PDB file of C-alpha atoms and ligand atoms in Angstrom:
ATOM      1  CA  MET A 246      10.523  32.587  17.038  1.00  0.00           C
ATOM      2  CA  THR A 247       8.207  35.696  17.922  1.00  0.00           C
ATOM      3  CA  GLN A 248       5.069  34.865  20.250  1.00  0.00           C
ATOM      4  CA  THR A 249       2.833  34.972  17.158  1.00  0.00           C
ATOM      5  CA  ASN A 250       4.801  32.345  15.106  1.00  0.00           C
ATOM      6  CA  ALA A 251       5.261  30.301  18.066  1.00  0.00           C
ATOM      7  CA  ALA A 252       1.819  30.316  18.727  1.00  0.00           C
ATOM      8  CA  ALA A 253       0.828  29.887  14.437  1.00  0.00           C
ATOM      9  CA  ASP A 254       2.875  26.903  14.820  1.00  0.00           C
ATOM     10  CA  LEU A 255       1.309  25.462  17.902  1.00  0.00           C
ATOM     11  CA  SER A 256      -1.518  25.342  16.237  1.00  0.00           C
ATOM     12  CA  ARG A 257      -0.063  24.024  13.309  1.00  0.00           C
ATOM     13  CA  LYS A 258       0.717  21.104  15.748  1.00  0.00           C
ATOM     14  CA  GLU A 259      -2.180  20.723  17.398  1.00  0.00           C
ATOM     15  CA  ALA A 260      -4.497  20.692  13.973  1.00  0.00           C
ATOM     16  CA  ARG A 261      -1.864  17.828  12.480  1.00  0.00           C
ATOM     17  CA  SER A 262      -2.477  15.830  16.028  1.00  0.00           C
ATOM     18  CA  GLN A 263      -6.216  15.757  15.586  1.00  0.00           C
ATOM     19  CA  GLU A 264      -6.528  14.919  12.201  1.00  0.00           C
ATOM     20  CA  PRO A 265      -7.587  11.043  11.974  1.00  0.00           C
ATOM     21  CA  PRO A 266      -4.778   8.484  10.776  1.00  0.00           C
ATOM     22  CA  ALA A 267      -4.767   8.012   7.051  1.00  0.00           C
ATOM     23  CA  VAL A 268      -5.793   4.476   7.700  1.00  0.00           C
ATOM     24  CA  GLN A 269      -6.462   2.597  11.032  1.00  0.00           C
ATOM     25  CA  LEU A 270      -7.164  -0.803  11.842  1.00  0.00           C
ATOM     26  CA  ARG A 271      -9.407  -1.674  15.184  1.00  0.00           C
ATOM     27  CA  GLN A 272      -9.571  -5.484  16.476  1.00  0.00           C
ATOM     28  CA  VAL A 273     -10.030  -6.755  13.036  1.00  0.00           C
ATOM     29  CA  GLU A 274     -10.750 -10.272  12.332  1.00  0.00           C
ATOM     30  CA  LYS A 275     -10.713 -12.019   9.513  1.00  0.00           C
ATOM     31  CA  SER A 276     -11.439 -15.708   8.349  1.00  0.00           C
ATOM     32  CA  TYR A 277     -11.589 -17.802   5.045  1.00  0.00           C
ATOM     33  CA  GLY A 278     -14.355 -20.140   6.432  1.00  0.00           C
ATOM     34  CA  PRO A 279     -12.309 -22.110   9.284  1.00  0.00           C
ATOM     35  CA  VAL A 280      -9.316 -20.237   7.897  1.00  0.00           C
ATOM     36  CA  HIS A 281      -8.405 -17.556  10.994  1.00  0.00           C
ATOM     37  CA  VAL A 282      -6.043 -15.220   9.093  1.00  0.00           C
ATOM     38  CA  LEU A 283      -5.984 -11.843  10.758  1.00  0.00           C
ATOM     39  CA  ARG A 284      -6.501 -12.069  14.325  1.00  0.00           C
ATOM     40  CA  LYS A 285      -7.033  -8.222  16.588  1.00  0.00           C
ATOM     41  CA  ILE A 286      -4.923  -6.452  14.087  1.00  0.00           C
ATOM     42  CA  ASP A 287      -4.505  -2.598  15.532  1.00  0.00           C
ATOM     43  CA  LEU A 288      -3.114  -0.317  13.127  1.00  0.00           C
ATOM     44  CA  ALA A 289      -2.810   2.594  12.536  1.00  0.00           C
ATOM     45  CA  VAL A 290      -0.700   4.535   9.963  1.00  0.00           C
ATOM     46  CA  GLY A 291      -0.763   8.484   9.756  1.00  0.00           C
ATOM     47  CA  ARG A 292      -0.007  10.595   6.873  1.00  0.00           C
ATOM     48  CA  ALA A 293       2.774  10.490   5.104  1.00  0.00           C
ATOM     49  CA  GLU A 294       4.423   7.009   6.986  1.00  0.00           C
ATOM     50  CA  ARG A 295       5.557   4.287   5.077  1.00  0.00           C
ATOM     51  CA  VAL A 296       4.868   1.095   6.927  1.00  0.00           C
ATOM     52  CA  VAL A 297       6.361  -1.798   5.892  1.00  0.00           C
ATOM     53  CA  LEU A 298       4.648  -5.351   6.666  1.00  0.00           C
ATOM     54  CA  ILE A 299       7.236  -8.335   6.681  1.00  0.00           C
ATOM     55  CA  GLY A 300       6.987 -12.199   7.757  1.00  0.00           C
ATOM     56  CA  ALA A 301       6.797 -15.528   6.542  1.00  0.00           C
ATOM     57  CA  SER A 302       4.246 -16.486   3.464  1.00  0.00           C
ATOM     58  CA  GLY A 303       0.570 -16.954   5.133  1.00  0.00           C
ATOM     59  CA  SER A 304       1.343 -15.053   8.101  1.00  0.00           C
ATOM     60  CA  GLY A 305      -1.424 -12.959   6.442  1.00  0.00           C
ATOM     61  CA  LYS A 306       0.275  -9.857   5.016  1.00  0.00           C
ATOM     62  CA  SER A 307      -1.850  -9.905   1.654  1.00  0.00           C
ATOM     63  CA  THR A 308      -4.985 -10.113   3.297  1.00  0.00           C
ATOM     64  CA  LEU A 309      -4.229  -7.070   5.710  1.00  0.00           C
ATOM     65  CA  LEU A 310      -3.394  -5.025   2.675  1.00  0.00           C
ATOM     66  CA  ARG A 311      -6.547  -6.622   0.820  1.00  0.00           C
ATOM     67  CA  VAL A 312      -9.049  -5.982   3.994  1.00  0.00           C
ATOM     68  CA  VAL A 313      -7.348  -1.830   3.851  1.00  0.00           C
ATOM     69  CA  ALA A 314      -8.039  -1.470  -0.016  1.00  0.00           C
ATOM     70  CA  GLY A 315     -12.102  -2.456   0.409  1.00  0.00           C
ATOM     71  CA  LEU A 316     -11.246  -5.890  -1.312  1.00  0.00           C
ATOM     72  CA  GLU A 317     -12.214  -8.158   1.334  1.00  0.00           C
ATOM     73  CA  GLN A 318     -14.938  -8.380   4.151  1.00  0.00           C
ATOM     74  CA  ILE A 319     -13.661  -8.476   7.703  1.00  0.00           C
ATOM     75  CA  GLN A 320     -15.719 -10.871  10.218  1.00  0.00           C
ATOM     76  CA  ALA A 321     -15.091  -7.783  13.499  1.00  0.00           C
ATOM     77  CA  GLY A 322     -13.806  -4.715  14.118  1.00  0.00           C
ATOM     78  CA  GLU A 323     -13.304  -1.620  12.074  1.00  0.00           C
ATOM     79  CA  VAL A 324     -11.303  -0.189   9.069  1.00  0.00           C
ATOM     80  CA  HIS A 325     -11.351   3.672   8.963  1.00  0.00           C
ATOM     81  CA  VAL A 326      -9.544   5.371   6.257  1.00  0.00           C
ATOM     82  CA  ASP A 327      -9.578   9.548   7.106  1.00  0.00           C
ATOM     83  CA  GLY A 328     -11.656   8.629   9.485  1.00  0.00           C
ATOM     84  CA  SER A 329     -14.186   7.413   7.588  1.00  0.00           C
ATOM     85  CA  PRO A 330     -15.703   4.025   7.839  1.00  0.00           C
ATOM     86  CA  ILE A 331     -14.397   1.326   4.774  1.00  0.00           C
ATOM     87  CA  GLN A 332     -15.950  -1.238   6.758  1.00  0.00           C
ATOM     88  CA  ILE A 333     -16.996  -2.380  10.119  1.00  0.00           C
ATOM     89  CA  GLY A 334     -17.292  -5.815  10.819  1.00  0.00           C
ATOM     90  CA  ARG A 335     -20.324  -7.779  11.662  1.00  0.00           C
ATOM     91  CA  PRO A 336     -20.288 -11.669  11.835  1.00  0.00           C
ATOM     92  CA  LYS A 337     -23.342 -12.780   9.104  1.00  0.00           C
ATOM     93  CA  ARG A 338     -23.964  -9.665   7.252  1.00  0.00           C
ATOM     94  CA  ASP A 339     -22.652  -8.433   4.217  1.00  0.00           C
ATOM     95  CA  SER A 340     -19.833  -5.911   6.348  1.00  0.00           C
ATOM     96  CA  LEU A 341     -18.440  -3.276   3.539  1.00  0.00           C
ATOM     97  CA  VAL A 342     -19.460  -0.128   4.300  1.00  0.00           C
ATOM     98  CA  LYS A 343     -21.663   0.652   1.244  1.00  0.00           C
ATOM     99  CA  SER A 344     -21.939   4.875   1.495  1.00  0.00           C
ATOM    100  CA  SER A 345     -21.287   7.042  -0.310  1.00  0.00           C
ATOM    101  CA  ARG A 346     -18.998   7.860   2.097  1.00  0.00           C
ATOM    102  CA  SER A 347     -16.943   5.070   2.416  1.00  0.00           C
ATOM    103  CA  ALA A 348     -17.147   4.674  -1.730  1.00  0.00           C
ATOM    104  CA  GLY A 349     -14.803   8.042  -1.317  1.00  0.00           C
ATOM    105  CA  ALA A 350     -12.621   6.662   1.189  1.00  0.00           C
ATOM    106  CA  ARG A 351     -12.410   3.952  -0.958  1.00  0.00           C
ATOM    107  CA  ALA A 352     -11.398   5.303  -3.930  1.00  0.00           C
ATOM    108  CA  GLU A 353      -8.333   7.422  -1.967  1.00  0.00           C
ATOM    109  CA  ILE A 354      -6.176   3.961  -2.536  1.00  0.00           C
ATOM    110  CA  GLY A 355      -4.265   2.842  -5.227  1.00  0.00           C
ATOM    111  CA  MET A 356      -2.858  -0.931  -5.188  1.00  0.00           C
ATOM    112  CA  VAL A 357      -0.088  -2.469  -7.002  1.00  0.00           C
ATOM    113  CA  PHE A 358       0.147  -6.156  -6.719  1.00  0.00           C
ATOM    114  CA  GLN A 359       2.567  -8.335  -7.802  1.00  0.00           C
ATOM    115  CA  GLN A 360       1.320  -9.410 -11.525  1.00  0.00           C
ATOM    116  CA  PHE A 361       0.869  -6.544 -13.328  1.00  0.00           C
ATOM    117  CA  ASN A 362      -2.385  -7.502 -14.630  1.00  0.00           C
ATOM    118  CA  LEU A 363      -2.334  -4.737 -17.594  1.00  0.00           C
ATOM    119  CA  PHE A 364      -4.771  -5.381 -20.355  1.00  0.00           C
ATOM    120  CA  PRO A 365      -2.597  -7.072 -23.128  1.00  0.00           C
ATOM    121  CA  ASN A 366      -4.662  -5.776 -25.924  1.00  0.00           C
ATOM    122  CA  MET A 367      -4.210  -2.181 -24.988  1.00  0.00           C
ATOM    123  CA  SER A 368      -1.045   0.266 -25.015  1.00  0.00           C
ATOM    124  CA  ALA A 369       0.626   1.446 -21.613  1.00  0.00           C
ATOM    125  CA  ILE A 370      -1.343   4.761 -21.914  1.00  0.00           C
ATOM    126  CA  GLU A 371      -4.644   2.991 -22.230  1.00  0.00           C
ATOM    127  CA  ASN A 372      -3.880   1.162 -19.578  1.00  0.00           C
ATOM    128  CA  VAL A 373      -3.273   4.150 -17.850  1.00  0.00           C
ATOM    129  CA  CYS A 374      -6.504   5.759 -18.601  1.00  0.00           C
ATOM    130  CA  LEU A 375      -9.305   3.508 -18.596  1.00  0.00           C
ATOM    131  CA  ALA A 376     -10.203   3.615 -14.897  1.00  0.00           C
ATOM    132  CA  LEU A 377     -10.123   7.545 -15.464  1.00  0.00           C
ATOM    133  CA  ARG A 378     -12.674   7.405 -18.734  1.00  0.00           C
ATOM    134  CA  LEU A 379     -14.726   4.529 -16.844  1.00  0.00           C
ATOM    135  CA  VAL A 380     -14.850   5.396 -13.292  1.00  0.00           C
ATOM    136  CA  ARG A 381     -14.197   9.115 -13.360  1.00  0.00           C
ATOM    137  CA  GLY A 382     -16.091   9.861 -16.211  1.00  0.00           C
ATOM    138  CA  MET A 383     -13.125  11.900 -17.930  1.00  0.00           C
ATOM    139  CA  THR A 384     -13.405  12.893 -21.894  1.00  0.00           C
ATOM    140  CA  ARG A 385     -10.328  11.212 -23.986  1.00  0.00           C
ATOM    141  CA  PRO A 386      -8.636  14.250 -24.029  1.00  0.00           C
ATOM    142  CA  GLU A 387      -8.667  14.820 -20.364  1.00  0.00           C
ATOM    143  CA  ALA A 388      -7.656  11.539 -19.474  1.00  0.00           C
ATOM    144  CA  LYS A 389      -4.987  11.209 -22.047  1.00  0.00           C
ATOM    145  CA  ALA A 390      -3.379  14.298 -20.424  1.00  0.00           C
ATOM    146  CA  ILE A 391      -3.072  12.621 -17.299  1.00  0.00           C
ATOM    147  CA  GLY A 392      -2.103   9.427 -18.382  1.00  0.00           C
ATOM    148  CA  GLU A 393       0.916  10.970 -20.121  1.00  0.00           C
ATOM    149  CA  GLN A 394       1.910  13.428 -16.773  1.00  0.00           C
ATOM    150  CA  MET A 395       1.779   9.783 -15.016  1.00  0.00           C
ATOM    151  CA  LEU A 396       3.704   7.662 -17.227  1.00  0.00           C
ATOM    152  CA  GLU A 397       6.216  10.458 -17.061  1.00  0.00           C
ATOM    153  CA  ARG A 398       6.434  10.387 -13.705  1.00  0.00           C
ATOM    154  CA  VAL A 399       7.490   6.643 -13.991  1.00  0.00           C
ATOM    155  CA  GLY A 400       9.772   7.306 -16.578  1.00  0.00           C
ATOM    156  CA  LEU A 401       7.427   6.149 -19.470  1.00  0.00           C
ATOM    157  CA  LEU A 402       6.647   8.318 -21.647  1.00  0.00           C
ATOM    158  CA  ASP A 403       8.155   7.331 -24.432  1.00  0.00           C
ATOM    159  CA  HIS A 404       6.779   3.717 -24.405  1.00  0.00           C
ATOM    160  CA  ARG A 405       3.485   5.467 -24.323  1.00  0.00           C
ATOM    161  CA  ASN A 406       2.026   3.620 -27.097  1.00  0.00           C
ATOM    162  CA  ALA A 407       3.695   0.341 -26.626  1.00  0.00           C
ATOM    163  CA  ALA A 408       1.828  -2.959 -26.112  1.00  0.00           C
ATOM    164  CA  PRO A 409       2.520  -4.372 -22.670  1.00  0.00           C
ATOM    165  CA  GLN A 410       3.580  -7.817 -24.220  1.00  0.00           C
ATOM    166  CA  THR A 411       6.642  -5.740 -25.991  1.00  0.00           C
ATOM    167  CA  LEU A 412       7.774  -4.543 -22.150  1.00  0.00           C
ATOM    168  CA  SER A 413      10.032  -5.736 -19.699  1.00  0.00           C
ATOM    169  CA  GLY A 414       8.538  -6.492 -16.287  1.00  0.00           C
ATOM    170  CA  GLY A 415      10.190  -3.640 -14.649  1.00  0.00           C
ATOM    171  CA  GLN A 416       8.293  -1.536 -17.387  1.00  0.00           C
ATOM    172  CA  LYS A 417       4.787  -3.090 -17.037  1.00  0.00           C
ATOM    173  CA  GLN A 418       5.480  -3.128 -13.249  1.00  0.00           C
ATOM    174  CA  ARG A 419       5.707   0.692 -13.622  1.00  0.00           C
ATOM    175  CA  VAL A 420       2.847   0.933 -16.229  1.00  0.00           C
ATOM    176  CA  ALA A 421       0.596  -0.316 -13.257  1.00  0.00           C
ATOM    177  CA  ILE A 422       2.189   2.829 -10.675  1.00  0.00           C
ATOM    178  CA  ALA A 423       1.528   4.931 -13.432  1.00  0.00           C
ATOM    179  CA  ARG A 424      -2.324   3.634 -13.392  1.00  0.00           C
ATOM    180  CA  ALA A 425      -3.228   3.502  -9.820  1.00  0.00           C
ATOM    181  CA  LEU A 426      -1.329   6.839  -9.277  1.00  0.00           C
ATOM    182  CA  ALA A 427      -3.549   8.666 -12.340  1.00  0.00           C
ATOM    183  CA  MET A 428      -6.929   8.126  -9.885  1.00  0.00           C
ATOM    184  CA  ARG A 429      -4.870  10.810  -7.506  1.00  0.00           C
ATOM    185  CA  PRO A 430      -5.033   8.166  -3.955  1.00  0.00           C
ATOM    186  CA  ARG A 431      -3.503   9.603  -1.061  1.00  0.00           C
ATOM    187  CA  ILE A 432      -2.861   5.619  -0.308  1.00  0.00           C
ATOM    188  CA  MET A 433      -0.695   3.858  -2.005  1.00  0.00           C
ATOM    189  CA  LEU A 434      -0.583  -0.394  -1.202  1.00  0.00           C
ATOM    190  CA  PHE A 435       1.835  -2.613  -2.256  1.00  0.00           C
ATOM    191  CA  ASP A 436       2.101  -5.883  -2.324  1.00  0.00           C
ATOM    192  CA  GLU A 437       5.294  -7.382  -3.517  1.00  0.00           C
ATOM    193  CA  ALA A 438       5.317  -5.354  -6.328  1.00  0.00           C
ATOM    194  CA  THR A 439       8.930  -6.642  -7.382  1.00  0.00           C
ATOM    195  CA  SER A 440       8.418 -10.139  -6.062  1.00  0.00           C
ATOM    196  CA  ALA A 441       7.856 -11.725 -10.149  1.00  0.00           C
ATOM    197  CA  LEU A 442      10.180  -9.522 -12.059  1.00  0.00           C
ATOM    198  CA  ASP A 443      14.223 -10.426 -12.453  1.00  0.00           C
ATOM    199  CA  PRO A 444      16.352  -9.185  -9.882  1.00  0.00           C
ATOM    200  CA  GLU A 445      17.942  -6.764 -12.889  1.00  0.00           C
ATOM    201  CA  LEU A 446      14.585  -4.951 -12.849  1.00  0.00           C
ATOM    202  CA  VAL A 447      14.161  -5.008  -9.547  1.00  0.00           C
ATOM    203  CA  GLY A 448      15.713  -1.667  -8.619  1.00  0.00           C
ATOM    204  CA  GLU A 449      13.704   0.668 -11.196  1.00  0.00           C
ATOM    205  CA  VAL A 450      10.724  -0.139 -10.148  1.00  0.00           C
ATOM    206  CA  LEU A 451      11.957   0.613  -6.748  1.00  0.00           C
ATOM    207  CA  ASP A 452      13.244   3.868  -7.480  1.00  0.00           C
ATOM    208  CA  VAL A 453       9.698   4.776  -8.452  1.00  0.00           C
ATOM    209  CA  MET A 454       8.468   3.719  -4.763  1.00  0.00           C
ATOM    210  CA  ARG A 455      11.306   5.517  -3.519  1.00  0.00           C
ATOM    211  CA  GLU A 456      10.147   8.790  -5.440  1.00  0.00           C
ATOM    212  CA  LEU A 457       6.978   8.524  -4.143  1.00  0.00           C
ATOM    213  CA  ALA A 458       7.933   8.386  -0.559  1.00  0.00           C
ATOM    214  CA  ASP A 459       9.889  11.276  -0.938  1.00  0.00           C
ATOM    215  CA  GLU A 460       7.140  13.318  -2.296  1.00  0.00           C
ATOM    216  CA  GLY A 461       5.183  12.128   1.112  1.00  0.00           C
ATOM    217  CA  MET A 462       3.258   9.376  -0.440  1.00  0.00           C
ATOM    218  CA  THR A 463       1.431   7.689   2.154  1.00  0.00           C
ATOM    219  CA  MET A 464       2.211   3.835   1.828  1.00  0.00           C
ATOM    220  CA  MET A 465       1.794  -0.018   3.170  1.00  0.00           C
ATOM    221  CA  ILE A 466       3.980  -2.155   1.280  1.00  0.00           C
ATOM    222  CA  VAL A 467       4.541  -5.790   1.879  1.00  0.00           C
ATOM    223  CA  THR A 468       8.095  -6.515   0.134  1.00  0.00           C
ATOM    224  CA  HIS A 469      10.732  -8.955   1.125  1.00  0.00           C
ATOM    225  CA  GLU A 470      13.508  -6.446  -0.323  1.00  0.00           C
ATOM    226  CA  MET A 471      15.132  -5.693   3.531  1.00  0.00           C
ATOM    227  CA  ARG A 472      16.961  -3.021   2.256  1.00  0.00           C
ATOM    228  CA  PHE A 473      14.644  -1.021   0.876  1.00  0.00           C
ATOM    229  CA  ALA A 474      12.447  -1.262   3.518  1.00  0.00           C
ATOM    230  CA  ARG A 475      15.427  -0.301   5.867  1.00  0.00           C
ATOM    231  CA  ASP A 476      16.215   2.646   3.871  1.00  0.00           C
ATOM    232  CA  VAL A 477      11.988   3.911   3.196  1.00  0.00           C
ATOM    233  CA  ALA A 478       9.949   2.335   6.043  1.00  0.00           C
ATOM    234  CA  SER A 479       9.007   5.186   8.875  1.00  0.00           C
ATOM    235  CA  ARG A 480       7.745   1.798  10.590  1.00  0.00           C
ATOM    236  CA  ILE A 481       8.155  -2.165  10.166  1.00  0.00           C
ATOM    237  CA  VAL A 482       5.457  -4.266  11.305  1.00  0.00           C
ATOM    238  CA  PHE A 483       6.408  -8.189  11.726  1.00  0.00           C
ATOM    239  CA  MET A 484       3.229 -10.116  11.554  1.00  0.00           C
ATOM    240  CA  ASP A 485       2.876 -13.911  12.142  1.00  0.00           C
ATOM    241  CA  GLN A 486       0.179 -16.234  11.836  1.00  0.00           C
ATOM    242  CA  GLY A 487      -2.655 -13.679  11.427  1.00  0.00           C
ATOM    243  CA  THR A 488      -0.943 -11.047  14.445  1.00  0.00           C
ATOM    244  CA  ILE A 489       1.128  -7.956  14.833  1.00  0.00           C
ATOM    245  CA  VAL A 490       3.998  -9.863  16.613  1.00  0.00           C
ATOM    246  CA  GLU A 491       6.069  -7.007  16.977  1.00  0.00           C
ATOM    247  CA  GLN A 492       7.003  -3.024  15.443  1.00  0.00           C
ATOM    248  CA  GLY A 493       8.941  -0.100  15.519  1.00  0.00           C
ATOM    249  CA  ILE A 494      11.378   1.778  13.388  1.00  0.00           C
ATOM    250  CA  PRO A 495      13.746  -0.589  10.824  1.00  0.00           C
ATOM    251  CA  GLU A 496      16.609   0.266  13.183  1.00  0.00           C
ATOM    252  CA  ALA A 497      14.988  -1.603  16.179  1.00  0.00           C
ATOM    253  CA  VAL A 498      12.938  -4.281  14.473  1.00  0.00           C
ATOM    254  CA  LEU A 499      15.879  -5.379  11.750  1.00  0.00           C
ATOM    255  CA  THR A 500      18.678  -4.628  14.486  1.00  0.00           C
ATOM    256  CA  ASN A 501      17.396  -4.918  17.729  1.00  0.00           C
ATOM    257  CA  PRO A 502      14.010  -7.530  17.614  1.00  0.00           C
ATOM    258  CA  GLN A 503      11.976  -8.341  20.801  1.00  0.00           C
ATOM    259  CA  HIS A 504      10.188 -11.254  19.996  1.00  0.00           C
ATOM    260  CA  GLU A 505      11.900 -14.430  19.296  1.00  0.00           C
ATOM    261  CA  ARG A 506       9.490 -14.994  16.421  1.00  0.00           C
ATOM    262  CA  THR A 507      11.056 -12.137  14.552  1.00  0.00           C
ATOM    263  CA  LYS A 508      14.525 -13.120  15.222  1.00  0.00           C
ATOM    264  CA  THR A 509      13.611 -16.729  13.657  1.00  0.00           C
ATOM    265  CA  PHE A 510      12.568 -14.943  10.761  1.00  0.00           C
ATOM    266  CA  LEU A 511      15.104 -11.978  10.005  1.00  0.00           C
ATOM    267  CA  HIS A 512      17.542 -14.871  10.542  1.00  0.00           C
ATOM    268  CA  ARG A 513      16.391 -17.284   7.390  1.00  0.00           C
ATOM    269  CA  VAL A 514      15.844 -13.545   5.443  1.00  0.00           C
ATOM    270  CA  LEU A 515      18.927 -11.611   6.268  1.00  0.00           C
ATOM    271  CA  ASP A 516      22.596 -12.779   5.597  1.00  0.00           C
ATOM    272  CA  HIS A 517      23.592 -12.816   8.899  1.00  0.00           C
TER     273      HIS A 517
HETATM  274  P1  ADP B 609       0.493 -13.689   3.264  1.00  0.00           P
HETATM  275  O1  ADP B 609       0.364 -12.324   2.285  1.00  0.00           O
HETATM  276  O2  ADP B 609       1.483 -13.240   3.899  1.00  0.00           O
HETATM  277  O3  ADP B 609       1.384 -14.410   2.398  1.00  0.00           O
HETATM  278  P2  ADP B 609      -2.137 -14.291   2.980  1.00  0.00           P
HETATM  279  O4  ADP B 609      -2.805 -12.816   3.422  1.00  0.00           O
HETATM  280  O5  ADP B 609      -1.925 -14.263   1.605  1.00  0.00           O
HETATM  281  O6  ADP B 609      -0.288 -14.442   3.406  1.00  0.00           O
HETATM  282  O7  ADP B 609      -2.777 -15.832   3.566  1.00  0.00           O
HETATM  283  C1  ADP B 609      -2.883 -15.591   4.928  1.00  0.00           C
HETATM  284  C2  ADP B 609      -3.361 -17.162   5.022  1.00  0.00           C
HETATM  285  O8  ADP B 609      -4.588 -16.901   4.550  1.00  0.00           O
HETATM  286  C3  ADP B 609      -3.089 -18.232   4.331  1.00  0.00           C
HETATM  287  O9  ADP B 609      -2.906 -19.589   4.975  1.00  0.00           O
HETATM  288  C4  ADP B 609      -3.297 -18.440   2.736  1.00  0.00           C
HETATM  289  O10 ADP B 609      -3.602 -19.823   2.687  1.00  0.00           O
HETATM  290  C5  ADP B 609      -4.935 -17.907   3.569  1.00  0.00           C
HETATM  291  N1  ADP B 609      -5.958 -17.194   2.580  1.00  0.00           N
HETATM  292  C6  ADP B 609      -5.532 -16.278   1.809  1.00  0.00           C
HETATM  293  N2  ADP B 609      -6.473 -15.572   0.714  1.00  0.00           N
HETATM  294  C7  ADP B 609      -7.537 -17.015   1.003  1.00  0.00           C
HETATM  295  C8  ADP B 609      -8.693 -17.239   0.238  1.00  0.00           C
HETATM  296  N3  ADP B 609      -9.116 -16.639  -0.632  1.00  0.00           N
HETATM  297  N4  ADP B 609      -9.119 -18.115   0.672  1.00  0.00           N
HETATM  298  C9  ADP B 609      -8.818 -19.066   1.492  1.00  0.00           C
HETATM  299  N5  ADP B 609      -7.713 -18.894   2.102  1.00  0.00           N
HETATM  300  C10 ADP B 609      -6.996 -17.795   1.721  1.00  0.00           C
HETATM  301 MG1   MG B 610       1.282 -12.145   0.296  1.00  0.00          MG
END
């Protein structure tokens, strides 16, 4: 490598290291009335990272994703996306930051839920296009072009005119993913996206998620599919009772957990 190349390489590396994390939570506290659900959560997710959250039911995984998506108010701490505040915790007042900057940061986030929530009276393509027209103000042809691209991406272009009730669960979830991708998010959140599916339909949805990961999408994923987690995660985060107990590369957390609570959880969910 020449001197100049080396210098350019170094400055690129420096530029990357100075980029804010894609998602950053600092000392986040969340309660529902008396129920304390997230406790002092610190978490930074880098660009193109795939962070998989695991933990028992009720440990706070969904709440954490919903906080990142700006769907839940926090009582203390801060949530930033790409360096812009999504919300700053304030005990009594409305804590969602209402600047156009935070709305912009929120728009960078797409979320896929366990229940697909497709509009039953609309075709697959209409479901994918709706927000493009209502939120982005696109014309019908503009939205349709993007909608078709997105359905193609999840392997469902042939089903564009299908009504949701004629689609399998796996196909419905792929439409839901296409709908989220249509808004061109930079970060995708998946909350048990395959938990409502018959076992034989899980693979087709995980395949789409795997492709997104390969393309460099920043992802936060809650899943019970441990083999998928091991393959796709750049980091696994184990949560228990609203705290992050431990985190690390899949090999470390899944094969050599350091904490008793992680061990107990993994013994329950893994076949060993
Ligand atoms: P997980 O996704 O890990 O199963 P959740 O984030 O859904 O956990 O829930 C964490 C805790 O918060 C649970 O005790 C749950 O009962 C409680 N909780 C979640 N949502 C609400 C809500 N809207 N109102 C009251 N309590 C809630
Ligand atoms: Mg959940």
